[in-house]
GROMACS .gro file of C-alpha atoms in nm:
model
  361
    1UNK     CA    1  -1.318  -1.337  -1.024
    2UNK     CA    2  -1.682  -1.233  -1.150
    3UNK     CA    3  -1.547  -1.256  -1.526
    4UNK     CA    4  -1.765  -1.324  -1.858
    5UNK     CA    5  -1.624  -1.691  -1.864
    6UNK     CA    6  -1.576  -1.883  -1.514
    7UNK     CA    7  -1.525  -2.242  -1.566
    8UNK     CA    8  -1.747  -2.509  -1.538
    9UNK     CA    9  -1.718  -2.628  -1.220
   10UNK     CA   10  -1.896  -2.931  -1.087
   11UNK     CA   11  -1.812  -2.974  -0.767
   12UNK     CA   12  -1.585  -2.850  -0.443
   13UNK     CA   13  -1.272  -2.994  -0.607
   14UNK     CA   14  -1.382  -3.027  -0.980
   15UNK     CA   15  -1.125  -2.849  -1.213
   16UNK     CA   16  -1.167  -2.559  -1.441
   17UNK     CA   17  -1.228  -2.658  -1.753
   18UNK     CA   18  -1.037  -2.340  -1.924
   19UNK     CA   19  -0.724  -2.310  -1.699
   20UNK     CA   20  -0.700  -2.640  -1.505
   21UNK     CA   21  -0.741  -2.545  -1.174
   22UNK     CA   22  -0.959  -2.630  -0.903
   23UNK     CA   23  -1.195  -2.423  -0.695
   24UNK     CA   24  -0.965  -2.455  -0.390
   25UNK     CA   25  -0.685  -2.293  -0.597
   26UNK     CA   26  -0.884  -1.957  -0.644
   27UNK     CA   27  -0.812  -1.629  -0.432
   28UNK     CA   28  -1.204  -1.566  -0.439
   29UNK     CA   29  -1.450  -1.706  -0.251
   30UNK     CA   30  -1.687  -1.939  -0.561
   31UNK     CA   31  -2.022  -2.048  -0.477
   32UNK     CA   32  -2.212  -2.219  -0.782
   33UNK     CA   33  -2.581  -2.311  -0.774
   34UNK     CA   34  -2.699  -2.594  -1.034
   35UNK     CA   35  -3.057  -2.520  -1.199
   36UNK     CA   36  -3.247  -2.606  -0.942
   37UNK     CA   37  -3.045  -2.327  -0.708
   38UNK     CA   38  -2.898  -2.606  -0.486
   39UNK     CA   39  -2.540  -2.520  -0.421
   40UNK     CA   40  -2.270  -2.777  -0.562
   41UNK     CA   41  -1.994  -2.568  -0.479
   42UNK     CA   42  -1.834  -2.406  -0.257
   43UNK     CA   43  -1.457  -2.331  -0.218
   44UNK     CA   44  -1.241  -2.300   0.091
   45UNK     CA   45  -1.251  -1.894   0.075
   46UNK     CA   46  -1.616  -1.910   0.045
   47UNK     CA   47  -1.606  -2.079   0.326
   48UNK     CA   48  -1.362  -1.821   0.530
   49UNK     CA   49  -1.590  -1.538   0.415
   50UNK     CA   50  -1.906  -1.659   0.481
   51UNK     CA   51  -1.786  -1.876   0.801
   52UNK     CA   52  -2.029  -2.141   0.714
   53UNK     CA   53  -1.866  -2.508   0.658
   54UNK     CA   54  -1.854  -2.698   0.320
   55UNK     CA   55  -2.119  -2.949   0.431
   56UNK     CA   56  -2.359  -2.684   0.590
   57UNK     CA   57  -2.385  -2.546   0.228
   58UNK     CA   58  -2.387  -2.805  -0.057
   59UNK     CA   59  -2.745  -2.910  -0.141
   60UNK     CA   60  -2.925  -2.619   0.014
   61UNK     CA   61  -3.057  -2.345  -0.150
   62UNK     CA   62  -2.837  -2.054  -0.252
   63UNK     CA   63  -3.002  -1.789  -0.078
   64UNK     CA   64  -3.038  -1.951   0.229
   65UNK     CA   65  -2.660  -2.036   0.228
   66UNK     CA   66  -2.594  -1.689   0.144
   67UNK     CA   67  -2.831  -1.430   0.277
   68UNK     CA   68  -2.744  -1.119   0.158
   69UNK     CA   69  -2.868  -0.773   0.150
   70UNK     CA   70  -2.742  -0.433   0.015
   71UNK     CA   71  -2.675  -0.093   0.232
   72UNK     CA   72  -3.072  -0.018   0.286
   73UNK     CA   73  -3.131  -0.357   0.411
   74UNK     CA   74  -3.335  -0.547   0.070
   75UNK     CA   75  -3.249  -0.889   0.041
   76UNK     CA   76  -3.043  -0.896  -0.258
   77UNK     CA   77  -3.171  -1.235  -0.431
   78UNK     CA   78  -3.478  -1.107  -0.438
   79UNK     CA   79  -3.395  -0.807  -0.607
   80UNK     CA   80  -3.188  -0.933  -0.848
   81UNK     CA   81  -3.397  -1.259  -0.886
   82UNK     CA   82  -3.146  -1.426  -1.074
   83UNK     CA   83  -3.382  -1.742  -1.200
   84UNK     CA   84  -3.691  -1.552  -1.253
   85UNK     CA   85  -3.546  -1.233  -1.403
   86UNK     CA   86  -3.466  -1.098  -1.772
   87UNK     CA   87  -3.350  -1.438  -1.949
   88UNK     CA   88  -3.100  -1.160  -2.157
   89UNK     CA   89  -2.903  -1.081  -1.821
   90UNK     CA   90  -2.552  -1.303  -1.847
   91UNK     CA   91  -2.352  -1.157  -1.504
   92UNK     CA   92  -2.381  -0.909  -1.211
   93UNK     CA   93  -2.099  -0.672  -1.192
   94UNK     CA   94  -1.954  -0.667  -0.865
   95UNK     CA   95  -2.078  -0.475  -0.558
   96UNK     CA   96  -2.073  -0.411  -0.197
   97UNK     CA   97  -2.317  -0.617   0.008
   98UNK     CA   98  -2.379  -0.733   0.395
   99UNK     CA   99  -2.421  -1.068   0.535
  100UNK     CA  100  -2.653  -1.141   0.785
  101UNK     CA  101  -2.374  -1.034   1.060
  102UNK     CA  102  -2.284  -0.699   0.890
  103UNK     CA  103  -2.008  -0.798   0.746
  104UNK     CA  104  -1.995  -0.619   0.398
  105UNK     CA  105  -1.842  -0.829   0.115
  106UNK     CA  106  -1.781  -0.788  -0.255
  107UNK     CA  107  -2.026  -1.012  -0.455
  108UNK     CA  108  -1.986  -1.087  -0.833
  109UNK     CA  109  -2.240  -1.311  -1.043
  110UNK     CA  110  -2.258  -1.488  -1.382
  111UNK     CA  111  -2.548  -1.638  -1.494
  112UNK     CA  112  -2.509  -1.942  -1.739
  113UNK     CA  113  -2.764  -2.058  -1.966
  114UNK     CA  114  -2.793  -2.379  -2.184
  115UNK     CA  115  -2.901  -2.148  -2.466
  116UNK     CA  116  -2.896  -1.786  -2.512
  117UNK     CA  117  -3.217  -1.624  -2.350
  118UNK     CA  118  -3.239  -1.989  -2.212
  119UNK     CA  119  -3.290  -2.129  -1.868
  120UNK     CA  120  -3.081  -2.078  -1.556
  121UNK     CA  121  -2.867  -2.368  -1.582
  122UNK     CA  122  -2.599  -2.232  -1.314
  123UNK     CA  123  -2.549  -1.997  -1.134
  124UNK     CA  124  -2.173  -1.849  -1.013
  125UNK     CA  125  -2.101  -1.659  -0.750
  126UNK     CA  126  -1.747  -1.511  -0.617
  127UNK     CA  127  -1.686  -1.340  -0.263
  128UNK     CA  128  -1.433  -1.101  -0.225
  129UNK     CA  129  -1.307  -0.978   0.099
  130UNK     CA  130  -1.434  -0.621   0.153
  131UNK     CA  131  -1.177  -0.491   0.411
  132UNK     CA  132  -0.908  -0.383   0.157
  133UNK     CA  133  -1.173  -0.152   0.049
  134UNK     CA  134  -1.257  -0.047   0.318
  135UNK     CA  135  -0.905   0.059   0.431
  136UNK     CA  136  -0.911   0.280   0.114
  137UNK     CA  137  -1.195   0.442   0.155
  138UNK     CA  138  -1.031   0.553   0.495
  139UNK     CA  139  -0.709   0.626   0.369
  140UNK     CA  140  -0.890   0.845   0.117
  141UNK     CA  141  -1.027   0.958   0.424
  142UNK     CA  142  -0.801   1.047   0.604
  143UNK     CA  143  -0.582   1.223   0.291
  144UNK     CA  144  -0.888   1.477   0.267
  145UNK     CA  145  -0.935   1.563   0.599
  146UNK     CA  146  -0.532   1.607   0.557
  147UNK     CA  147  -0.527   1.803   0.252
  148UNK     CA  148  -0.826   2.023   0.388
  149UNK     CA  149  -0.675   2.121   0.694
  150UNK     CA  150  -0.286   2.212   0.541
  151UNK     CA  151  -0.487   2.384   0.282
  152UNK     CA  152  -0.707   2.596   0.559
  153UNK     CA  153  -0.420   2.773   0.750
  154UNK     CA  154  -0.232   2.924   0.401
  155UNK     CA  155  -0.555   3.001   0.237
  156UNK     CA  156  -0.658   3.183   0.536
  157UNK     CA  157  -0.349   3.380   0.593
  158UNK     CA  158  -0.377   3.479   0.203
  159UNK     CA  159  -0.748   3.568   0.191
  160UNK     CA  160  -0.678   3.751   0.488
  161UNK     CA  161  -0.377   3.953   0.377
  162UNK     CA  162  -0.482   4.040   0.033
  163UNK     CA  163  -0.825   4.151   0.146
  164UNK     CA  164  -0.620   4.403   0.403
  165UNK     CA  165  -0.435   4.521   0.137
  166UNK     CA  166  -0.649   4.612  -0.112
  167UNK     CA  167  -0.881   4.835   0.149
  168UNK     CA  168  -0.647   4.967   0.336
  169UNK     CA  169  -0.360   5.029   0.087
  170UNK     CA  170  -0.320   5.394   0.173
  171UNK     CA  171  -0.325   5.347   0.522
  172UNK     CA  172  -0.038   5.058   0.594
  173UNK     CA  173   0.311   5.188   0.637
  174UNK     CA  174   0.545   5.015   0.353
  175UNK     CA  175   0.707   4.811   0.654
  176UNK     CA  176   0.350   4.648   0.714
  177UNK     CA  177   0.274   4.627   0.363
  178UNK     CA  178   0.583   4.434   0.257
  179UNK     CA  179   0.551   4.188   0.582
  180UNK     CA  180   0.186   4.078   0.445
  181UNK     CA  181   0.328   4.035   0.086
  182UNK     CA  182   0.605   3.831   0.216
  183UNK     CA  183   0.313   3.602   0.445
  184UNK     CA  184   0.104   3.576   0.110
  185UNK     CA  185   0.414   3.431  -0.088
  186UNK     CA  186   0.521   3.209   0.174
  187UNK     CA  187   0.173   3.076   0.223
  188UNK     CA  188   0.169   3.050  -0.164
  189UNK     CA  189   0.474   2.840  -0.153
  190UNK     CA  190   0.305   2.596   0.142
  191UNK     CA  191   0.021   2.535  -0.040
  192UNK     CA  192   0.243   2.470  -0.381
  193UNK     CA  193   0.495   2.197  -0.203
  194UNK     CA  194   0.131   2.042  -0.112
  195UNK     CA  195   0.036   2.049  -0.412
  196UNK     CA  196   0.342   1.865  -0.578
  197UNK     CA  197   0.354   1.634  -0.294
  198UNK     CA  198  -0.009   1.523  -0.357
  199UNK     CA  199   0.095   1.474  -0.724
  200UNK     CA  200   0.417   1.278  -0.594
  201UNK     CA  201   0.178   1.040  -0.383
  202UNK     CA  202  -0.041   0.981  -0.668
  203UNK     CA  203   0.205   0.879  -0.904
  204UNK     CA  204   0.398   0.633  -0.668
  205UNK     CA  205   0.061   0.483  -0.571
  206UNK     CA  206  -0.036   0.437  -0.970
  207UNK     CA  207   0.319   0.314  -1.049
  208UNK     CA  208   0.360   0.607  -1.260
  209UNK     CA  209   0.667   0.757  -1.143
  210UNK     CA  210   0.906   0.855  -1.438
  211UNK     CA  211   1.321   0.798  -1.400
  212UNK     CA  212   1.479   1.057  -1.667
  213UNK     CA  213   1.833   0.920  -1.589
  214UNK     CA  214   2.171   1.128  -1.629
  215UNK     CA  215   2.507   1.191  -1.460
  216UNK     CA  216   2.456   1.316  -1.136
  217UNK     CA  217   2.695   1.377  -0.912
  218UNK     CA  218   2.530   1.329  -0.560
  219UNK     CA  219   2.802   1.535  -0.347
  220UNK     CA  220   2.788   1.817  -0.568
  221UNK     CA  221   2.402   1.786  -0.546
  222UNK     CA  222   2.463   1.809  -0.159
  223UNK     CA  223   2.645   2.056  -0.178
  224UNK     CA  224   2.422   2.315  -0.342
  225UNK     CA  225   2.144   2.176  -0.096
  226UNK     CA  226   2.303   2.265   0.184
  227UNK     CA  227   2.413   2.648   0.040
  228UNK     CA  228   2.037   2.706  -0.032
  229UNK     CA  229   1.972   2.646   0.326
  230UNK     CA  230   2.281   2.862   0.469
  231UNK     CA  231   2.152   3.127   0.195
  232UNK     CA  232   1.811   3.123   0.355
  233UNK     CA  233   1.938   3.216   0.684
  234UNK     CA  234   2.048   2.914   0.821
  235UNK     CA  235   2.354   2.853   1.033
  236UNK     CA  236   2.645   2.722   0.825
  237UNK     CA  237   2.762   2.489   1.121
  238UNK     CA  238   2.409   2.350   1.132
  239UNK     CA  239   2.522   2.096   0.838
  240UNK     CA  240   2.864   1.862   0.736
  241UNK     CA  241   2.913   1.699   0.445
  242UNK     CA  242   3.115   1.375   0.446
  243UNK     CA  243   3.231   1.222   0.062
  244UNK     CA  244   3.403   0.884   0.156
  245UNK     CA  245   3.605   0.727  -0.132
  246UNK     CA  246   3.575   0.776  -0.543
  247UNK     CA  247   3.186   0.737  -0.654
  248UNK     CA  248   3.077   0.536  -0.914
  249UNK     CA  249   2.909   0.708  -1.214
  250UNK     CA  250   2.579   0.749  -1.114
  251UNK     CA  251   2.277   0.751  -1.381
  252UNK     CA  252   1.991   0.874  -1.180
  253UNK     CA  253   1.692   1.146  -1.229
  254UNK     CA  254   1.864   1.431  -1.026
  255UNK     CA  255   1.537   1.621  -0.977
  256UNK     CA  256   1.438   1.348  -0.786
  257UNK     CA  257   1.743   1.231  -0.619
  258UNK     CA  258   1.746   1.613  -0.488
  259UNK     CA  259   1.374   1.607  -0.360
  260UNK     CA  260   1.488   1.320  -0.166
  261UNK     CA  261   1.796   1.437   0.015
  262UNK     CA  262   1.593   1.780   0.050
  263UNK     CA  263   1.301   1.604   0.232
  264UNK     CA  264   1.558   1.390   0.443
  265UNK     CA  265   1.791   1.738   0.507
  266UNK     CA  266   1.420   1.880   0.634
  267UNK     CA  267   1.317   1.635   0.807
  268UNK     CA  268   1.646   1.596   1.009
  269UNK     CA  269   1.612   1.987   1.083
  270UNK     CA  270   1.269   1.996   1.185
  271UNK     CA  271   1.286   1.690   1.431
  272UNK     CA  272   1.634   1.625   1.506
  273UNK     CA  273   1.902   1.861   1.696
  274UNK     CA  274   2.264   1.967   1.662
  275UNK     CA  275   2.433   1.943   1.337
  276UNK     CA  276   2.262   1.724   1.019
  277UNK     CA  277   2.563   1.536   0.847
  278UNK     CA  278   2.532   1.399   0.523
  279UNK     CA  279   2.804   1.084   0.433
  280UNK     CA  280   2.812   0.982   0.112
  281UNK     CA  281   2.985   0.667  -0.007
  282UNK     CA  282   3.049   0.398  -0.266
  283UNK     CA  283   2.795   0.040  -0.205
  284UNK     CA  284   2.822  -0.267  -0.401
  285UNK     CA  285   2.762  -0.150  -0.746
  286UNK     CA  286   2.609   0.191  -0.645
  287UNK     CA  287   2.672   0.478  -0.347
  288UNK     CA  288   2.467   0.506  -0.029
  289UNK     CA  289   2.354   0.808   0.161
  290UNK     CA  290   2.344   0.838   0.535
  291UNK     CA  291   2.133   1.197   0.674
  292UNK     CA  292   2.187   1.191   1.023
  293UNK     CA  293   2.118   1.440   1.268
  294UNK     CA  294   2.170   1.442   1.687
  295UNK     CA  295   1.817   1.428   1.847
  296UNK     CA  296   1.675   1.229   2.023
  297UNK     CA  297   1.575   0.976   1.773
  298UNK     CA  298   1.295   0.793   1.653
  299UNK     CA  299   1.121   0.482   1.911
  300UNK     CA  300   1.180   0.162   1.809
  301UNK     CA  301   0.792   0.115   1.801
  302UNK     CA  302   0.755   0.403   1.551
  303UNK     CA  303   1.020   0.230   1.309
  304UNK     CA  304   0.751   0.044   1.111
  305UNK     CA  305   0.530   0.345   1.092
  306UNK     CA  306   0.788   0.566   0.940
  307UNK     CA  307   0.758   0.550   0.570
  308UNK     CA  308   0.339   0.498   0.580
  309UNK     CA  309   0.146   0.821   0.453
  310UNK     CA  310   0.073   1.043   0.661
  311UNK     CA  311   0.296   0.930   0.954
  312UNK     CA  312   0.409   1.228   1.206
  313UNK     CA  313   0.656   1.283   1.502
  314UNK     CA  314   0.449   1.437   1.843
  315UNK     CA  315   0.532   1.758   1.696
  316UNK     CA  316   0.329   1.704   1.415
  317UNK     CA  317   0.480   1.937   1.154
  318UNK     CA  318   0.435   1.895   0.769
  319UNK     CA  319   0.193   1.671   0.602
  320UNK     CA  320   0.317   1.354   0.647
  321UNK     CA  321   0.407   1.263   0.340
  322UNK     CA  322   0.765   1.348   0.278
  323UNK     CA  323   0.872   1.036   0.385
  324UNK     CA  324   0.667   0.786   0.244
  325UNK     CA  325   0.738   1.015  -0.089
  326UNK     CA  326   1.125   0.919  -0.037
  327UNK     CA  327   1.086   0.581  -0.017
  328UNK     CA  328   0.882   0.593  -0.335
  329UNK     CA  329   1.098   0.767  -0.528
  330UNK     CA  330   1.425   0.569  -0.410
  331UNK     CA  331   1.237   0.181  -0.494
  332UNK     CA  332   1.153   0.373  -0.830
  333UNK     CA  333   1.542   0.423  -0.907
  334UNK     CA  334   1.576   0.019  -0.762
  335UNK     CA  335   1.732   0.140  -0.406
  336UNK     CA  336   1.667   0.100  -0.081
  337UNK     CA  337   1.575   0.334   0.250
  338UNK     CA  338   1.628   0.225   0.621
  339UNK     CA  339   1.567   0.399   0.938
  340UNK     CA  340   1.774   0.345   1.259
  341UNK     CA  341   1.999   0.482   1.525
  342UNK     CA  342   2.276   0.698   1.428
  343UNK     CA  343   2.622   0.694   1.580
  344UNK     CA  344   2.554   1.050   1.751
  345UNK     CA  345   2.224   0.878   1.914
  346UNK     CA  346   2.022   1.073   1.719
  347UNK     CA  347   1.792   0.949   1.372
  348UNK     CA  348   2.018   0.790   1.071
  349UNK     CA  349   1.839   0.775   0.695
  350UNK     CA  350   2.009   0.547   0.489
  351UNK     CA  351   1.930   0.472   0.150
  352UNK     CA  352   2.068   0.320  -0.184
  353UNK     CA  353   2.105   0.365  -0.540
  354UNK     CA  354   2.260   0.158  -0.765
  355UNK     CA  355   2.485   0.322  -1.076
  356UNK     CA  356   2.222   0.284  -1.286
  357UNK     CA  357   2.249   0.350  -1.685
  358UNK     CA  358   2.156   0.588  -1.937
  359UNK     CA  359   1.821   0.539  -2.110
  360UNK     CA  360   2.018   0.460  -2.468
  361UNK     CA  361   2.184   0.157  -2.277
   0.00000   0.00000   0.00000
């Protein structure tokens, strides 16, 4: 609420002259003062948020029904002086104020007048619950403090490094030398996959996550996944691929379908045991993908937890994003991802994709 044209309501149940509803039907919290600033309305949320009753509020005075105040502690009516002020003044954008028990709330108001530059002839106010924003501000938060402390250890290791090697060039023995250029790319790469992961987050969160569709063939795409691995050192036995049945033709974005099963292959190395299998296999009008690895598992408590940002195992590895990243980039393609027990006892990812179709379709 808090727009340039509320409707003229006249009373608790009175409906809106513009859309046809009624005060009760709002998700807002509306409070509306007549001209005298005696309150002739005020809705069931207003009532929630303020936790003062319908009758304890119509007839009395505005400010006494709602006593607010901003951060430093002014009483907001009289600051803003809504019947006594600039007669030019139409609303009150909203912002973040306290009632009298701390609570902070989001207050919007529009002032209506019989005649422009005219009298007060009502006054509307809308509540807004102030939590949601508050739980943002956290999660902003707590994505800094994140950010800020993957950040620290690579940019360290580089400054560090670097600053050996340029003053003491002469002195290192090529063995030493081509360790601390190997740290300094390494470290590069860290703070890169941050990087693109932070860009990942943002553009799941803003809905702006872009499908380019095409074939893909997801075993194949496996395939090469797990040879970069065994090329990087890894143990060969480590990983088993299992292709159940003809696939479907699959239009999907393959970069993203691979930063998927990457994060899921990494994630079923870095906290699971034994060997990581991958079974692929035809579902309904699509194929599903099972990653499954031979740990210990993940607590049925921790379930719901899995796919929220910045959730970690006790080991507390990576940035805890990768998996709330998969689950944004599989609902983009119209799939699904579950979490559960696999058959080995250790943690089973299993998500969907339907066929899908090319962009020209």
């Amino acid at each position: 609420m808090g727009g340039d044209q509320p409707g003229e309501l006249g009373g608790s149940d009175a409906p809106c002259a513009v859309s046809g509803l009624s005060a009760e039907d709002l998700p807002d919290g509306l409070v509306v003062a007549d001209g005298e600033g005696r309150v002739v309305t005020f809705n069931r949320m207003a009532q929630r948020l303020s936790r003062i009753a319908r009758q304890d509020a119509l007839g009395r005075d505005f400010r006494d029904v709602l006593p607010l105040h901003d951060a430093d502690g002014r009483d907001w009516w009289k600051c803003s002086d809504p019947f006594g002020g600039l007669r030019t003044r139409t609303r009150q954008p909203e912002r973040p104020l306290f009632l009298v028990d701390g609570r902070e709330i989001l207050v919007a108001a529009r002032y209506v007048r019989g005649t422009p530059g005219g009298d007060l002839t009502r006054l509307v106010v809308t509540l807004r619950d102030a939590s949601h924003r508050a739980r943002g501000e956290r999660s902003r938060a707590d994505l800094v403090s994140t950010v800020a402390h993957e950040l620290r250890s690579p940019l360290t290791s580089v400054k560090g490094f670097t600053a050996t090697l340029l003053g003491k060039w002469d002195r290192l023995t090529d063995k030493q030398k081509m360790f601390m250029l190997e740290t300094v790319n390494a470290d590069a790469d860290r703070v890169t996959r941050l990087i693109t992961e932070l860009l990942s987050v943002s553009r799941i969160e803003s809905g702006r996550v872009e499908i380019r569709k095409q074939v893909v063939d997801l075993p194949e795409l496996a395939r090469t996944l797990i040879a970069g691995r065994v090329t990087a050192g890894e143990p060969a036995d480590r990983y088993r691929l299992e292709v159940r049945a003809p696939l479907p033709e699959l239009w999907l974005d393959a970069d993203k379908i691979g930063q998927i099963m990457a994060n899921l292959l990494e994630n079923g190395v870095r906290h699971g045991a034994g060997t990581v299998t991958i079974v692929i296999e035809p579902y309904e009008d699509g194929a599903v993908v099972s990653v499954r690895d031979e740990g210990k598992g993940i607590a049925p408590d921790a379930v719901p937890r899995v796919f929220r940002r910045f959730w970690r195992t006790r080991r507390r590895g990576g940035t805890g994003l990768g998996l709330f990243i998969v689950k944004g980039l599989i609902e983009a393609h119209g799939g699904e991802i579950t979490v559960g027990r696999a058959p080995s006892g250790g943690a089973e990812f299993r998500f969907t994709v339907p066929a899908g179709t090319p962009e020209f379709a």
